[in-house]
Tab-separated table of C-alpha atoms and ligand atoms in Angstrom:
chain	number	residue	atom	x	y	z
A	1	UNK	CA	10.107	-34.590	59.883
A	2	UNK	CA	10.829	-35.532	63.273
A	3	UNK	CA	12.766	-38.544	63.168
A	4	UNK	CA	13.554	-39.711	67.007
A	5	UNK	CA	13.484	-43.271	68.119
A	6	UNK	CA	10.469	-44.978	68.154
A	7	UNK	CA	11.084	-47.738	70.925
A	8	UNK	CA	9.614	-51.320	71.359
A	9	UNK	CA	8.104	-50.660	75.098
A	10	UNK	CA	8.750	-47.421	77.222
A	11	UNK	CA	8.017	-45.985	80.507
A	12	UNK	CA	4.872	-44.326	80.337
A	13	UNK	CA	4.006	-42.190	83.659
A	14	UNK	CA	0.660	-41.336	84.114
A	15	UNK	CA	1.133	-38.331	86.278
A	16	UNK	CA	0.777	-38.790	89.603
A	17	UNK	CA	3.547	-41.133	90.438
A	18	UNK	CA	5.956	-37.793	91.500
A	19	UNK	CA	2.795	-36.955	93.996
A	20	UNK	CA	3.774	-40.681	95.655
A	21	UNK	CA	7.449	-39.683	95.248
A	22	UNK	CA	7.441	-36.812	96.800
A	23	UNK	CA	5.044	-37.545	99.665
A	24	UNK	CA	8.018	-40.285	100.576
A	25	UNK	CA	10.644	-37.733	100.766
A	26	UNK	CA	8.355	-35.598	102.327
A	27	UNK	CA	8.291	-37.598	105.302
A	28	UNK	CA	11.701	-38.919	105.216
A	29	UNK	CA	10.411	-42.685	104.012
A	30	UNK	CA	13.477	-42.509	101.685
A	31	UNK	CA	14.164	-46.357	103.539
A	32	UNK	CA	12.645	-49.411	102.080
A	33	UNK	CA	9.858	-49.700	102.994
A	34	UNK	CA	6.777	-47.887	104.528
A	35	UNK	CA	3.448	-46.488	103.518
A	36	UNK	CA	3.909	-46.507	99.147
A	37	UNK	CA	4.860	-50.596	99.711
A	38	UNK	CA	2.212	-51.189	101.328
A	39	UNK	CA	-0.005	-48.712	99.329
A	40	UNK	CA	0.717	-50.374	95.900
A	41	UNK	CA	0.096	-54.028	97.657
A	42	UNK	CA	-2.612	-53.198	98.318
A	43	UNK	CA	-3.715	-51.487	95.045
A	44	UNK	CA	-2.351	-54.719	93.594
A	45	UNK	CA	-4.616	-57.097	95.720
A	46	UNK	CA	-7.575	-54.990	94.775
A	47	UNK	CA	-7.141	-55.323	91.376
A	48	UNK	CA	-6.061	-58.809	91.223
A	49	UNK	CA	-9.577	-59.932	93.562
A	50	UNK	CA	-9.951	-63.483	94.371
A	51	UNK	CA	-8.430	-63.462	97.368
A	52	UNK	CA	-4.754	-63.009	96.913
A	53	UNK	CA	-1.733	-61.690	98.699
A	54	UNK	CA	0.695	-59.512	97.357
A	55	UNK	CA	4.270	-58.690	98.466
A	56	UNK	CA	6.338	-56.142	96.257
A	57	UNK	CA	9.509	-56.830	95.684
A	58	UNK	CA	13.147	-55.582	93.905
A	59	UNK	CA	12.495	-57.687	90.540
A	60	UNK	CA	9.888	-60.648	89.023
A	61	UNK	CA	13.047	-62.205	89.092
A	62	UNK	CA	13.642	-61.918	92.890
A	63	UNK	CA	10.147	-63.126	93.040
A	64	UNK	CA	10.574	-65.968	90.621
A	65	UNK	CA	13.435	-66.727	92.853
A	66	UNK	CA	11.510	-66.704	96.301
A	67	UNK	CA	8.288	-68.418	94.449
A	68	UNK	CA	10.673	-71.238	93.861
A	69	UNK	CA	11.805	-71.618	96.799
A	70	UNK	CA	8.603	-71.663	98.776
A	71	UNK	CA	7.129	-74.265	96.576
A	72	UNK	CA	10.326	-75.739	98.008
A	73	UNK	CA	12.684	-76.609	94.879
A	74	UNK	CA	15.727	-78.078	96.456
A	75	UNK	CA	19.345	-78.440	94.825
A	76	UNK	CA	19.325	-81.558	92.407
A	77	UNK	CA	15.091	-81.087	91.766
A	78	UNK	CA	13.915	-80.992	88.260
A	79	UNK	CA	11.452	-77.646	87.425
A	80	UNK	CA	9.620	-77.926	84.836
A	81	UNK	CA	10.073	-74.605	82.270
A	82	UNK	CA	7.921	-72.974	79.150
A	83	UNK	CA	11.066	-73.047	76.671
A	84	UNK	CA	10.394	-69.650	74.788
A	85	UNK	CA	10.222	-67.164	77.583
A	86	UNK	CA	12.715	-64.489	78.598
A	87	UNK	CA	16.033	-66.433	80.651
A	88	UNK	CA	14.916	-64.557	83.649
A	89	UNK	CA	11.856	-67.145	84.026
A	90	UNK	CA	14.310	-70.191	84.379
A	91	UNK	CA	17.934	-68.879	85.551
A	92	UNK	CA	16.547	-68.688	89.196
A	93	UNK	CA	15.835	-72.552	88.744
A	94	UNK	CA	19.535	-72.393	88.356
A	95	UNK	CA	19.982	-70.276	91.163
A	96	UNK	CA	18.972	-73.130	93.696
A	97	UNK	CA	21.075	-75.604	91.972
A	98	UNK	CA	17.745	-77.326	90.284
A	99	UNK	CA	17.483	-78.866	86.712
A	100	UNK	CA	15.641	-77.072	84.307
A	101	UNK	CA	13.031	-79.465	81.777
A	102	UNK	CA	11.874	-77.135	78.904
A	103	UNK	CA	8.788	-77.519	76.985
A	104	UNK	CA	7.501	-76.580	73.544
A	105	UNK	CA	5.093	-73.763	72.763
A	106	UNK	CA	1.294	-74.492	71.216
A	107	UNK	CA	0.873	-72.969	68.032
A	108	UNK	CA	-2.420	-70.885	69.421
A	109	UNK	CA	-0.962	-68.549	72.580
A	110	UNK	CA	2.527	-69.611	72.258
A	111	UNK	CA	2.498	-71.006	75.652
A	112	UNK	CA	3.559	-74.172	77.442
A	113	UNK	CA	2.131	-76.731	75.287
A	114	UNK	CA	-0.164	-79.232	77.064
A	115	UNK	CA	0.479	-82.477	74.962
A	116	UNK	CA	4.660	-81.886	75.543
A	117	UNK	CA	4.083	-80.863	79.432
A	118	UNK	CA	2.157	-84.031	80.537
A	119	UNK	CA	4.530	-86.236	78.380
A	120	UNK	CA	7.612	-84.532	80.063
A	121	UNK	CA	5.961	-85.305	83.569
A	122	UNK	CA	5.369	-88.680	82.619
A	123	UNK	CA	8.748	-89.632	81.359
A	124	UNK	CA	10.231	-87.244	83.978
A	125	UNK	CA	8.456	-89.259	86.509
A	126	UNK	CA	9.601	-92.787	84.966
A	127	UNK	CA	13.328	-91.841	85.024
A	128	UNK	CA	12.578	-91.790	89.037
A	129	UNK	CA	12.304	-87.537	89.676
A	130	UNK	CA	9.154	-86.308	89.737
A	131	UNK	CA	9.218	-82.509	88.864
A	132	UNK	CA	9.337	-80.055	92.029
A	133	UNK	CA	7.165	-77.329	89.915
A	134	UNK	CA	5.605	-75.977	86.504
A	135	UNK	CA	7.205	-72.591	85.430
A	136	UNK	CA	4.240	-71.532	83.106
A	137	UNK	CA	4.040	-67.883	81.358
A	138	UNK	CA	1.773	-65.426	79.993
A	139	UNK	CA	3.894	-64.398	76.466
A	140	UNK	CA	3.526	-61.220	75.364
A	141	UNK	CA	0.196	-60.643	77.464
A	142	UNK	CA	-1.737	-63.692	75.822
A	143	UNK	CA	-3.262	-65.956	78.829
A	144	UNK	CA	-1.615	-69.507	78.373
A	145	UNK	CA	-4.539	-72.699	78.287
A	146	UNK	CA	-5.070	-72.027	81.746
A	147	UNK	CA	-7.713	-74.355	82.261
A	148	UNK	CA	-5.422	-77.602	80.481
A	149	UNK	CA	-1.961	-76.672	82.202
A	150	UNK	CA	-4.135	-76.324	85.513
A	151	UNK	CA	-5.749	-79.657	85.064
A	152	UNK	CA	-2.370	-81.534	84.615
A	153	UNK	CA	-0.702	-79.973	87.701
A	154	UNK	CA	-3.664	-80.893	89.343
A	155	UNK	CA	-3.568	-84.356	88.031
A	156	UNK	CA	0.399	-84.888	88.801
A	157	UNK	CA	-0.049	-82.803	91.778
A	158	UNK	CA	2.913	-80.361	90.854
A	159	UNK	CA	2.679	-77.129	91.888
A	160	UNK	CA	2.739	-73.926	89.340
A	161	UNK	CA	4.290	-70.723	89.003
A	162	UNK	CA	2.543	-68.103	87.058
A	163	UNK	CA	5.147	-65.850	85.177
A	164	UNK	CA	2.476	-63.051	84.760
A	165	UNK	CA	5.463	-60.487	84.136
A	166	UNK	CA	4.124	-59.237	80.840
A	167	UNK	CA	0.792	-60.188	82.082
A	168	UNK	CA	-0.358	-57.323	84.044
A	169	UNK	CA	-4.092	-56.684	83.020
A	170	UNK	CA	-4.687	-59.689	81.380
A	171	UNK	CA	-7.664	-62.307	82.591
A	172	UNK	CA	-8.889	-65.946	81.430
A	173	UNK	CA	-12.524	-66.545	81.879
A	174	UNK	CA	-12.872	-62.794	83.206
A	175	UNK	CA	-10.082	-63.897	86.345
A	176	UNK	CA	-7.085	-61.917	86.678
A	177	UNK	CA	-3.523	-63.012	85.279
A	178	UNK	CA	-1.566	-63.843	88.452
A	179	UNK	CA	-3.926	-65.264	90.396
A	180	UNK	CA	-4.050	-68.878	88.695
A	181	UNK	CA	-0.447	-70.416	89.836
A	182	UNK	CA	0.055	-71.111	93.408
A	183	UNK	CA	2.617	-68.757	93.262
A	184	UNK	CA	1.725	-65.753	91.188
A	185	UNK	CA	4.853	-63.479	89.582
A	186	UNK	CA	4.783	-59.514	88.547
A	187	UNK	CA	7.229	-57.195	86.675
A	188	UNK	CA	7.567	-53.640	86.913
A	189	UNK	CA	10.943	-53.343	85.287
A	190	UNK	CA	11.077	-50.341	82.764
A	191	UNK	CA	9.566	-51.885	79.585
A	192	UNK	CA	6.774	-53.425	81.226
A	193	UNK	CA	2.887	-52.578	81.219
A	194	UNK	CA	3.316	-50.692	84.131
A	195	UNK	CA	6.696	-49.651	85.477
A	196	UNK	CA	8.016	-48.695	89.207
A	197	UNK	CA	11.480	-48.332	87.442
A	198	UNK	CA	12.556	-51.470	88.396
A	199	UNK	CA	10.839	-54.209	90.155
A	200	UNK	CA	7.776	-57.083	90.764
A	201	UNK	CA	6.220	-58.739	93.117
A	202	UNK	CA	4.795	-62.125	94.172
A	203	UNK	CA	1.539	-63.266	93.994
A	204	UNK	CA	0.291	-65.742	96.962
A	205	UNK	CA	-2.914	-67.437	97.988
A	206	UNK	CA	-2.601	-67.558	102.074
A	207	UNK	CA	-1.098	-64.703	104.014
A	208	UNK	CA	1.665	-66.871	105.636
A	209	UNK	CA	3.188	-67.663	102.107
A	210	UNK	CA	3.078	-63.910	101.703
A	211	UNK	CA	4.570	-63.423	104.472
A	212	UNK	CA	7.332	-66.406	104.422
A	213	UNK	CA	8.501	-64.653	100.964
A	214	UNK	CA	8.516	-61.153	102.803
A	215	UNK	CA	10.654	-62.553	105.704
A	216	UNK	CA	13.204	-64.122	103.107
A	217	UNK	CA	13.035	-61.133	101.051
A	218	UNK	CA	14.270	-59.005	104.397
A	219	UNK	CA	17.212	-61.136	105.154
A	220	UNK	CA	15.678	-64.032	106.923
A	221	UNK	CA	15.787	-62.454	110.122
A	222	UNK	CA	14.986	-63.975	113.077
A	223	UNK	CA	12.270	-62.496	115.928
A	224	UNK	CA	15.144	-61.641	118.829
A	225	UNK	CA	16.180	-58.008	119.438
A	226	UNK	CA	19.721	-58.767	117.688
A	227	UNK	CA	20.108	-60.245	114.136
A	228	UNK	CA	19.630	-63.397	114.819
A	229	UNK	CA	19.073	-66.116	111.272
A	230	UNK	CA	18.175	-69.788	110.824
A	231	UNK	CA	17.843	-69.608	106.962
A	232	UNK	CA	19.430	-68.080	104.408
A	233	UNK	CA	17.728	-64.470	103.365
A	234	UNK	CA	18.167	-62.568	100.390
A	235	UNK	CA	17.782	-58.695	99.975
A	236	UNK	CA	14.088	-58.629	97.554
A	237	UNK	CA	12.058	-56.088	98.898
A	238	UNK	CA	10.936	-52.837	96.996
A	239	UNK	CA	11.672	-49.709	98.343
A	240	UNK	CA	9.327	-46.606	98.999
A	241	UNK	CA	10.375	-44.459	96.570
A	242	UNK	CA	9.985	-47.021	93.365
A	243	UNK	CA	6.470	-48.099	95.013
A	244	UNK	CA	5.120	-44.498	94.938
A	245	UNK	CA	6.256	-44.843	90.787
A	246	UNK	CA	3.957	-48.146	91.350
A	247	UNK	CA	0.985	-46.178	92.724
A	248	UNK	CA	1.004	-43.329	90.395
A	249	UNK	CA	0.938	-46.353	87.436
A	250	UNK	CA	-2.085	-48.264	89.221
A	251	UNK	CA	-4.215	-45.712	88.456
A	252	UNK	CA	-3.857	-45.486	84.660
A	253	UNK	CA	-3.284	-49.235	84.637
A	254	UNK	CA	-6.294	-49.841	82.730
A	255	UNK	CA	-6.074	-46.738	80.537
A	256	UNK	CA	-2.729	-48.021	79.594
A	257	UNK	CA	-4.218	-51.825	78.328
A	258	UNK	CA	-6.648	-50.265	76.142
A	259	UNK	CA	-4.084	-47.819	74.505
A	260	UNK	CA	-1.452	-50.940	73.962
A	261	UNK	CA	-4.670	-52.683	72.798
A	262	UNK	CA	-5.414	-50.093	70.651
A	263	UNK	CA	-1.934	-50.780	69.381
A	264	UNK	CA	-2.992	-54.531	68.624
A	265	UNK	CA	-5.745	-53.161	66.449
A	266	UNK	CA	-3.527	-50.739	64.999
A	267	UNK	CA	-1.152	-53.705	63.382
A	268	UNK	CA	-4.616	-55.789	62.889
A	269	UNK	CA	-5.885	-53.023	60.432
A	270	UNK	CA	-2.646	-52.585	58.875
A	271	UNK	CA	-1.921	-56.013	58.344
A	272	UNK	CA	-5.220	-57.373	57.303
A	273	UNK	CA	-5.040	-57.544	53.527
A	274	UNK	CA	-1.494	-58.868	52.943
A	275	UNK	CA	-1.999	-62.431	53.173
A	276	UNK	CA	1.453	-63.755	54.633
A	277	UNK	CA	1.576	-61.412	57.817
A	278	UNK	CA	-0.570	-62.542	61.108
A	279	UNK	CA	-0.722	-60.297	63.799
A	280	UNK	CA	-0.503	-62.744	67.484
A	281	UNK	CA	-4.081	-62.897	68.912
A	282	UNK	CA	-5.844	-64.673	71.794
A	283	UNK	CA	-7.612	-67.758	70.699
A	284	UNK	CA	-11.489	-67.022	71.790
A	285	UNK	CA	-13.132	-64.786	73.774
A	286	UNK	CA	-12.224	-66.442	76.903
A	287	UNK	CA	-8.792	-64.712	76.943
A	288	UNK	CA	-8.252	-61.193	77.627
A	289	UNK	CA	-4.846	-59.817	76.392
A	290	UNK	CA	-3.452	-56.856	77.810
A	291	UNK	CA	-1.158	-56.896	74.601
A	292	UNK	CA	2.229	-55.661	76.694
A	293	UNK	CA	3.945	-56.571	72.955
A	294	UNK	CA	2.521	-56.667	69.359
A	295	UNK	CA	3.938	-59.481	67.546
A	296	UNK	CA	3.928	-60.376	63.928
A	297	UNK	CA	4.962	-63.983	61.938
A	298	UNK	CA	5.778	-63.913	58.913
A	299	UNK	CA	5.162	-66.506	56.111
A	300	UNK	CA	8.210	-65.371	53.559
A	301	UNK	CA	6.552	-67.921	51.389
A	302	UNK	CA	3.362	-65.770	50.720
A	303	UNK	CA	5.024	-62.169	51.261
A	304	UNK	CA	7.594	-62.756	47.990
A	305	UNK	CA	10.776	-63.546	50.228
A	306	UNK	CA	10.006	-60.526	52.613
A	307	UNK	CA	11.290	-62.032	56.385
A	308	UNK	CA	11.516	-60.551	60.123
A	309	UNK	CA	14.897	-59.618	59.405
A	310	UNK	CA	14.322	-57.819	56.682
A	311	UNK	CA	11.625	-55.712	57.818
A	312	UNK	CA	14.067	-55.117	61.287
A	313	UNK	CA	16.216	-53.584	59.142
A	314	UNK	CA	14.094	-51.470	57.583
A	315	UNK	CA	12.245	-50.309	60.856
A	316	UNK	CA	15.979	-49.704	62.024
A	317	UNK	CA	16.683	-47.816	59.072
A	318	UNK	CA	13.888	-45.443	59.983
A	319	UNK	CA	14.760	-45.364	63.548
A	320	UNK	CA	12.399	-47.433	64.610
A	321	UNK	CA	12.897	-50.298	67.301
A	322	UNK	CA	11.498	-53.795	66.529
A	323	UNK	CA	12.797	-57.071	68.040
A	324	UNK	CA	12.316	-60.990	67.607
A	325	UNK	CA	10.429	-63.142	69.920
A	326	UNK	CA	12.020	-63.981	72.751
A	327	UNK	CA	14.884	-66.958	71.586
A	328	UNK	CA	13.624	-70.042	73.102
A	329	UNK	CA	15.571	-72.026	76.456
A	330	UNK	CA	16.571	-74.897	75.028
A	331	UNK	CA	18.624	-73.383	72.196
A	332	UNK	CA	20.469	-71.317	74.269
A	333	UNK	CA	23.952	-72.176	74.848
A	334	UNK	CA	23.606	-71.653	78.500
A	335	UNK	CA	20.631	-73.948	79.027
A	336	UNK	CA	21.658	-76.229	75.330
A	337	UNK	CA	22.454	-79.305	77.984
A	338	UNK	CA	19.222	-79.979	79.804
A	339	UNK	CA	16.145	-82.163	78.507
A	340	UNK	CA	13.842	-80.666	76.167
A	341	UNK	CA	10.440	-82.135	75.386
A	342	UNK	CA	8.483	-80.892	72.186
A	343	UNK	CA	9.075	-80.483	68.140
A	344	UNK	CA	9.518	-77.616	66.589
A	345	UNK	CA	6.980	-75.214	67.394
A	346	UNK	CA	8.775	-72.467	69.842
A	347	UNK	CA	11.800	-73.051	67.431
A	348	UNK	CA	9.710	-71.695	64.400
A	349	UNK	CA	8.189	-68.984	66.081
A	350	UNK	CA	10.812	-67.383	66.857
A	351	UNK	CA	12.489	-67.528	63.073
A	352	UNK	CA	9.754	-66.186	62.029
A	353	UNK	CA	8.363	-63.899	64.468
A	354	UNK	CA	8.795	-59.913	65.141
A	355	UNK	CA	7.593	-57.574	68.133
A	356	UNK	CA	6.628	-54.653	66.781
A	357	UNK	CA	6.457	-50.727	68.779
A	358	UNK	CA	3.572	-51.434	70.633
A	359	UNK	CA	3.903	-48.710	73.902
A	360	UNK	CA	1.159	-47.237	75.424
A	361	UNK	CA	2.400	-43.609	74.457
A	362	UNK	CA	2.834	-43.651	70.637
A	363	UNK	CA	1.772	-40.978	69.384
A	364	UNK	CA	-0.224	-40.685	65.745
A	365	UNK	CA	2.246	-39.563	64.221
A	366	UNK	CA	4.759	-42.620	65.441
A	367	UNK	CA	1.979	-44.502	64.274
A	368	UNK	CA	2.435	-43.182	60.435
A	369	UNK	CA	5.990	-43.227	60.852
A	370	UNK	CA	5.875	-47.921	61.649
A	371	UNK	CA	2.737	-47.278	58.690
A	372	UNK	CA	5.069	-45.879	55.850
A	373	UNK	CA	7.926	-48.424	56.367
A	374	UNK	CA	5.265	-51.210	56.109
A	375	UNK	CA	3.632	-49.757	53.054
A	376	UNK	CA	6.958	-48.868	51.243
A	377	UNK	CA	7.896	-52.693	52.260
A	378	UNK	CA	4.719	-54.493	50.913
A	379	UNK	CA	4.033	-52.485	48.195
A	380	UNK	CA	7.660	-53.197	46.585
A	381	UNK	CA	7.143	-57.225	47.237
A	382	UNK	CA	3.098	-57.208	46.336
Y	401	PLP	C1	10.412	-59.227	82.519
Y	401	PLP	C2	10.218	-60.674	82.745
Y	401	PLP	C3	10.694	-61.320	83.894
Y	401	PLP	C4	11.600	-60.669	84.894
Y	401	PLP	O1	11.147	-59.541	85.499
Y	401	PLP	P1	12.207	-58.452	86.043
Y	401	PLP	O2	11.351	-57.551	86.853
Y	401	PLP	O3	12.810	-57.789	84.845
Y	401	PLP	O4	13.215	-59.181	86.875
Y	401	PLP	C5	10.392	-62.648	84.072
Y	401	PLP	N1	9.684	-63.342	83.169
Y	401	PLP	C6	9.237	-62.771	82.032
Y	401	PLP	C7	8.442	-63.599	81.086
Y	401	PLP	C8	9.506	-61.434	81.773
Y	401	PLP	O5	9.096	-60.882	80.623
């Protein structure tokens, strides 16, 4: 039997992504730049609709970056931070010198938690600093409570940045994920819904924030004939050659959600009569998850002392990648010092919690492979 590793989240090209490639080199656009950036913007604002910008850059963390700084978090501000995320959402809060304020998860997307956010602002706001901006995120695909975290940003008017960097293909209320914040943030690093190899982009509402983050994505420079700067620029941008990856994978974007969806149902099926395993779902019909990861909890209580960690090992013993929620913020030693507002929630997910394979090019026999190890597993604790 063939045994080779079954991973949580691969590449998956769709085929024409060496067309884009090779049309660059081609016509020498090996440089940043040029006609595959602003091809797979433009793919991007298509597919995104209401009326955004798009500007593609090295990383969603360059982006997260730039977003902050264009809502215009200073050294010293407090930024407000979903607690279980991956570090890349709050170390560029770091980067600038700002305080990071984490927040809880709700029990129903995992997501910033709307009782904890608004008490944060409110005692944030009492110790004399209000917060510069709300770092919300899309986990794992599943929309947060757009329409509550929106309503309390607009209430404290605080800004928010949308980590859509799992979110690719998602929608609330039949609106794209990326489009709600007023900064938006992509990833197309390698495990991600849709891959250039590397890199993301950032989302914006008005064409002069778009292109404010594209000027300090180029090095900040100046209009005059020599290199002339005012500000400090960083060196963001995506180059040709990754975009044309990024074009090939717009146009088996959707293909690609319905296959990792397909996934979801997959571990829905498989799951549904053992009573202590609950496969992560959207809340109502109102979210649309492009289900980047498949994630499990597990209630050891109901599955006979069966936990995440033992059925990692077991998937590892069969060569088979799974992984546990991401570990939240504030129990991280590098973040450990900064304010946390919340209970237990994130904290609990993630002991009990396990993403499971959930790429968009498992094959059926990969399937069988994840199928066995759960059957052998539940069958000897059942
Ligand atoms: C992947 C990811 C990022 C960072 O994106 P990169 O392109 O890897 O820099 C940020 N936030 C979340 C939630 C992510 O999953």
């Amino acid at each position: 039997m063939n045994n080779s590793k079954i991973w949580l989240s691969s590449p998956h090209m769709g085929g024409s992504e060496q067309k884009f490639v090779q049309e660059a080199f081609d016509t020498n656009w090996v440089a940043p730049l040029g006609p595959n950036v602003n091809g797979l913007e433009k793919d991007l604002e298509n597919y995104l609709g209401s009326d955004c910008y798009v500007g593609a850059l090295s990383s969603g963390t360059a982006a997260i970056h730039l977003g902050l700084i264009l809502l215009g978090v200073q050294a010293g501000d407090e930024v407000i931070c979903q607690s279980m995320t991956f570090s890349a959402s709050a170390n560029p809060i770091r980067y600038l010198g700002a305080v990071p304020i984490f927040i809880d998860s709700e029990k129903e997307t995992w997501n910033l938690c709307p009782v904890a956010l608004e008490e944060a602002i409110v005692d944030r706001i009492a110790k004399g600093k209000k917060p510069k901006a709300i770092i919300a995120v899309h986990l794992y695909g599943v929309p947060y409570k757009i329409d509550e975290i929106t309503a309390i940003g607009v209430r404290y008017e605080i800004p928010i940045l949308e980590d859509s960097a799992e979110a690719l293909g998602s929608s609330y209320k039949g609106q794209q994920c990326g489009t709600f914040g007023t900064i938006g943030v992509l990833s197309f690093n390698g495990n991600k819904i849709i891959t250039t190899s590397g890199g993301g982009a950032i989302v914006t509402k008005t064409k002069e924030l778009k292109e404010k983050a594209i000027f300090l994505a180029t090095q900040a420079r100046d209009n005059a004939p020599h290199y002339q700067h005012s500000e400090v620029g960083y060196n963001y941008r995506m180059s040709n050659i990754c975009a044309g990856i990024g074009r090939g994978q717009m146009e088996v974007l959707d293909a690609h959600v319905n296959l990792r969806r397909a996934m979801n149902s997959f571990y829905k099926d498989l799951f549904n009569t053992y009573d202590g395993i609950t496969v992560f779902t959207t809340p109502n019909e109102d979210y649309f998850s492009n289900s980047w990861l498949s994630a499990i909890l597990i209630d050891s209580d109901k599955t006979n002392g069966l936990t995440a960690d033992k059925i990692r090992a077991a998937l590892d013993a069969a060569n088979i990648e799974s992984r546990p929620l991401w570990k939240p913020m504030h129990l991280q030693p590098i973040f450990k010092e900064y304010p946390y507002y919340g209970n237990e929630v994130a904290q609990t997910l993630f002991e009990t919690g396990l993403c499971l394979p959930s790429g968009s090019n498992l094959s059926d026999e990969e399937r069988n492979r994840i199928k066995t190890v759960f059957l052998n597993l539940l069958t000897k604790t059942n």
